[in-house]
Amino acid sequence: MATKRKDKPTRGSLTRQVVVRAAVVLADETGYRDFSMRRLGTELGVSPMALYKHVGDREELLGEMVDVVFGELADPPAEADWVEAMSRRAISIREALRRHPWAVGLMESRRDPGPKNRAHHEAVIRCLREAGFSAALAAHASSVLDSYIYGFALREKTMAKAADRAAEFEWGLDLVLESLEQRRSRG
């Protein structure tokens, strides 16, 4: 039987948003592989079955959690140069994944992306298209950028946390952006 904690919401105050936010905090502490509905229920001071009134299952909850992380990302600003916009976005994703390392590998793997996920990707493609990228090149550019960002985040997640690798990340990002600019310029 779960014990209610004084600092946690009571059963009557549970909402979908409370469940999702608590799940993100728990995953930040434990990683998503050790995350369970039972443990989340315990953290919230409710029976795990009470959670299913707010989310259908663990997969649905993971999708909502990923959407919370997407909500923390900086969408490319419409008025910014595409290189600056993609650089800000990449740094924003890296920072979010450092706060939520459990999300590495989950960000792009959802079968049913949430609204913040879709809006973010639409903003990226729009920024690239407005900068003169063809539809095909914009899709490739987005994929290459995401591969670099998520690959670096995965590598960083498995390395010792002692050193901040921001300079290394930005150096590699500059290489990717310079290469994409050359492709864009060629049409």
Coordinates of C-alpha atoms in Angstrom, one line a residue:
M1 CA 0.0 0.0 0.0
A2 CA 1.4 3.4 -1.0
T3 CA 2.1 5.9 1.7
K4 CA 1.0 9.4 1.2
R5 CA 3.7 12.0 1.4
K6 CA 2.8 15.4 2.8
D7 CA 4.6 17.3 0.0
K8 CA 2.9 15.3 -2.8
P9 CA -0.6 15.8 -4.2
T10 CA -3.4 13.9 -2.7
R11 CA -5.5 11.5 -4.8
G12 CA -8.2 14.0 -5.2
S13 CA -5.8 16.6 -6.6
L14 CA -4.3 14.4 -9.2
T15 CA -4.6 15.7 -12.8
R16 CA -3.0 14.5 -16.0
Q17 CA -0.6 17.5 -15.8
V18 CA 0.4 16.6 -12.2
V19 CA 1.0 13.0 -13.2
V20 CA 3.1 13.9 -16.2
R21 CA 5.2 16.5 -14.3
A22 CA 5.8 14.1 -11.5
A23 CA 6.8 11.4 -14.0
V24 CA 9.4 13.7 -15.6
V25 CA 10.9 14.5 -12.2
L26 CA 11.0 10.8 -11.3
A27 CA 12.6 9.9 -14.7
D28 CA 15.2 12.7 -14.2
E29 CA 16.1 11.0 -10.9
T30 CA 15.9 7.3 -12.0
G31 CA 16.1 7.2 -15.8
Y32 CA 13.1 5.9 -17.7
R33 CA 14.2 2.2 -17.7
D34 CA 13.8 2.1 -13.9
F35 CA 10.7 4.3 -14.1
S36 CA 7.5 2.4 -13.3
M37 CA 3.8 3.3 -12.7
R38 CA 4.1 1.6 -9.3
R39 CA 7.0 3.8 -8.3
L40 CA 5.3 6.9 -9.7
G41 CA 2.2 6.1 -7.7
T42 CA 4.3 5.7 -4.5
E43 CA 6.0 9.1 -5.2
L44 CA 2.5 10.7 -5.6
G45 CA 1.2 8.9 -2.6
V46 CA -1.5 7.0 -4.5
S47 CA -2.2 3.6 -5.8
P48 CA -0.7 3.0 -9.2
M49 CA -4.2 2.2 -10.5
A50 CA -5.2 5.8 -9.7
L51 CA -2.7 7.0 -12.4
Y52 CA -4.6 5.1 -15.1
K53 CA -7.5 7.6 -14.7
H54 CA -5.2 10.2 -16.1
V55 CA -3.0 8.3 -18.6
G56 CA -3.8 5.1 -20.5
D57 CA -0.5 3.3 -20.0
R58 CA 3.2 3.7 -19.6
E59 CA 3.8 4.3 -23.3
E60 CA 1.2 7.1 -23.4
L61 CA 2.8 8.6 -20.3
L62 CA 6.3 8.4 -21.9
G63 CA 4.9 10.2 -24.9
E64 CA 3.6 13.0 -22.7
M65 CA 6.9 13.2 -20.9
V66 CA 8.8 13.6 -24.2
D67 CA 6.4 16.3 -25.2
V68 CA 7.2 18.2 -21.9
V69 CA 10.9 18.1 -23.0
F70 CA 10.0 19.3 -26.5
G71 CA 8.2 22.2 -24.7
E72 CA 11.5 23.3 -23.2
L73 CA 13.2 23.6 -26.5
A74 CA 13.9 26.9 -28.3
D75 CA 12.0 26.9 -31.6
P76 CA 13.9 28.6 -34.4
P77 CA 12.9 32.3 -34.2
A78 CA 11.4 33.5 -37.5
E79 CA 13.4 36.7 -37.6
A80 CA 16.8 35.0 -37.0
D81 CA 19.3 33.9 -39.7
W82 CA 18.9 30.2 -40.3
V83 CA 22.4 29.4 -39.0
E84 CA 21.8 31.3 -35.8
A85 CA 18.4 29.8 -35.4
M86 CA 19.6 26.2 -35.9
S87 CA 22.6 26.9 -33.6
R88 CA 20.3 28.2 -30.8
R89 CA 18.0 25.2 -31.3
A90 CA 20.8 22.7 -31.1
I91 CA 22.2 24.2 -27.9
S92 CA 18.7 24.2 -26.5
I93 CA 18.2 20.5 -27.2
R94 CA 21.6 19.6 -25.7
E95 CA 20.8 21.6 -22.6
A96 CA 17.3 19.9 -22.3
L97 CA 18.9 16.5 -22.7
R98 CA 21.4 17.2 -20.0
R99 CA 18.5 18.1 -17.7
H100 CA 16.5 15.0 -18.9
P101 CA 19.1 12.4 -19.9
W102 CA 16.4 9.7 -20.0
A103 CA 14.9 11.4 -23.0
V104 CA 17.9 10.6 -25.3
G105 CA 16.7 8.0 -27.7
L106 CA 13.0 8.8 -27.0
M107 CA 12.8 12.2 -28.5
E108 CA 12.5 11.0 -32.1
S109 CA 11.1 7.6 -31.5
R110 CA 7.4 8.3 -30.6
R111 CA 4.8 6.7 -32.9
D112 CA 2.4 9.5 -32.1
P113 CA 4.3 12.7 -31.5
G114 CA 2.7 15.2 -29.2
P115 CA 1.7 18.7 -30.2
K116 CA 4.9 20.4 -28.9
N117 CA 7.0 17.8 -30.8
R118 CA 5.0 18.4 -34.1
A119 CA 5.1 22.2 -33.6
H120 CA 8.9 22.2 -33.0
H121 CA 9.6 20.1 -36.1
E122 CA 7.3 22.3 -38.2
A123 CA 9.2 25.4 -37.0
V124 CA 12.5 23.8 -38.0
I125 CA 11.4 22.9 -41.5
R126 CA 9.7 26.3 -42.0
C127 CA 13.0 28.1 -40.9
L128 CA 15.0 26.0 -43.4
R129 CA 12.5 26.4 -46.2
E130 CA 12.4 30.2 -45.7
A131 CA 16.2 30.2 -45.8
G132 CA 16.1 28.8 -49.3
F133 CA 16.5 25.1 -48.7
S134 CA 14.4 22.9 -51.0
A135 CA 11.9 20.6 -49.4
A136 CA 14.2 17.6 -49.8
L137 CA 17.3 19.5 -48.6
A138 CA 15.4 20.9 -45.6
A139 CA 14.4 17.3 -44.6
H140 CA 18.0 16.1 -45.0
A141 CA 19.4 19.1 -43.1
S142 CA 17.0 18.6 -40.2
S143 CA 17.9 14.9 -40.1
V144 CA 21.6 15.5 -40.1
L145 CA 21.3 18.2 -37.4
D146 CA 19.2 15.9 -35.2
S147 CA 21.6 13.0 -35.7
Y148 CA 24.5 15.1 -34.6
I149 CA 22.7 16.6 -31.6
Y150 CA 21.2 13.3 -30.4
G151 CA 24.4 11.4 -31.1
F152 CA 26.4 13.9 -29.1
A153 CA 23.9 13.8 -26.3
L154 CA 24.0 10.0 -26.2
R155 CA 27.8 10.1 -26.1
E156 CA 27.8 12.7 -23.4
K157 CA 25.3 10.8 -21.4
T158 CA 27.6 7.8 -21.2
M159 CA 30.8 9.7 -20.5
A160 CA 32.0 11.1 -17.1
K161 CA 30.0 14.2 -16.2
A162 CA 33.0 16.0 -14.9
A163 CA 33.8 18.1 -17.9
D164 CA 31.4 20.3 -19.7
R165 CA 31.7 19.6 -23.4
A166 CA 29.9 22.7 -24.7
A167 CA 32.9 23.9 -26.7
E168 CA 33.3 20.5 -28.3
F169 CA 29.6 20.4 -29.1
E170 CA 29.6 23.8 -30.7
W171 CA 32.7 23.1 -32.7
G172 CA 31.1 20.1 -34.3
L173 CA 27.8 22.0 -34.8
D174 CA 29.7 24.7 -36.6
L175 CA 31.1 22.0 -39.0
V176 CA 27.7 20.6 -39.7
L177 CA 26.1 24.1 -40.2
E178 CA 29.0 25.2 -42.5
S179 CA 28.5 22.1 -44.6
L180 CA 24.8 22.6 -44.8
E181 CA 25.3 26.3 -45.9
Q182 CA 27.6 25.0 -48.7
R183 CA 24.8 22.7 -49.9
R184 CA 22.1 25.4 -49.6
S185 CA 24.2 27.8 -51.6
R186 CA 24.6 25.2 -54.4
G187 CA 20.8 24.8 -54.5

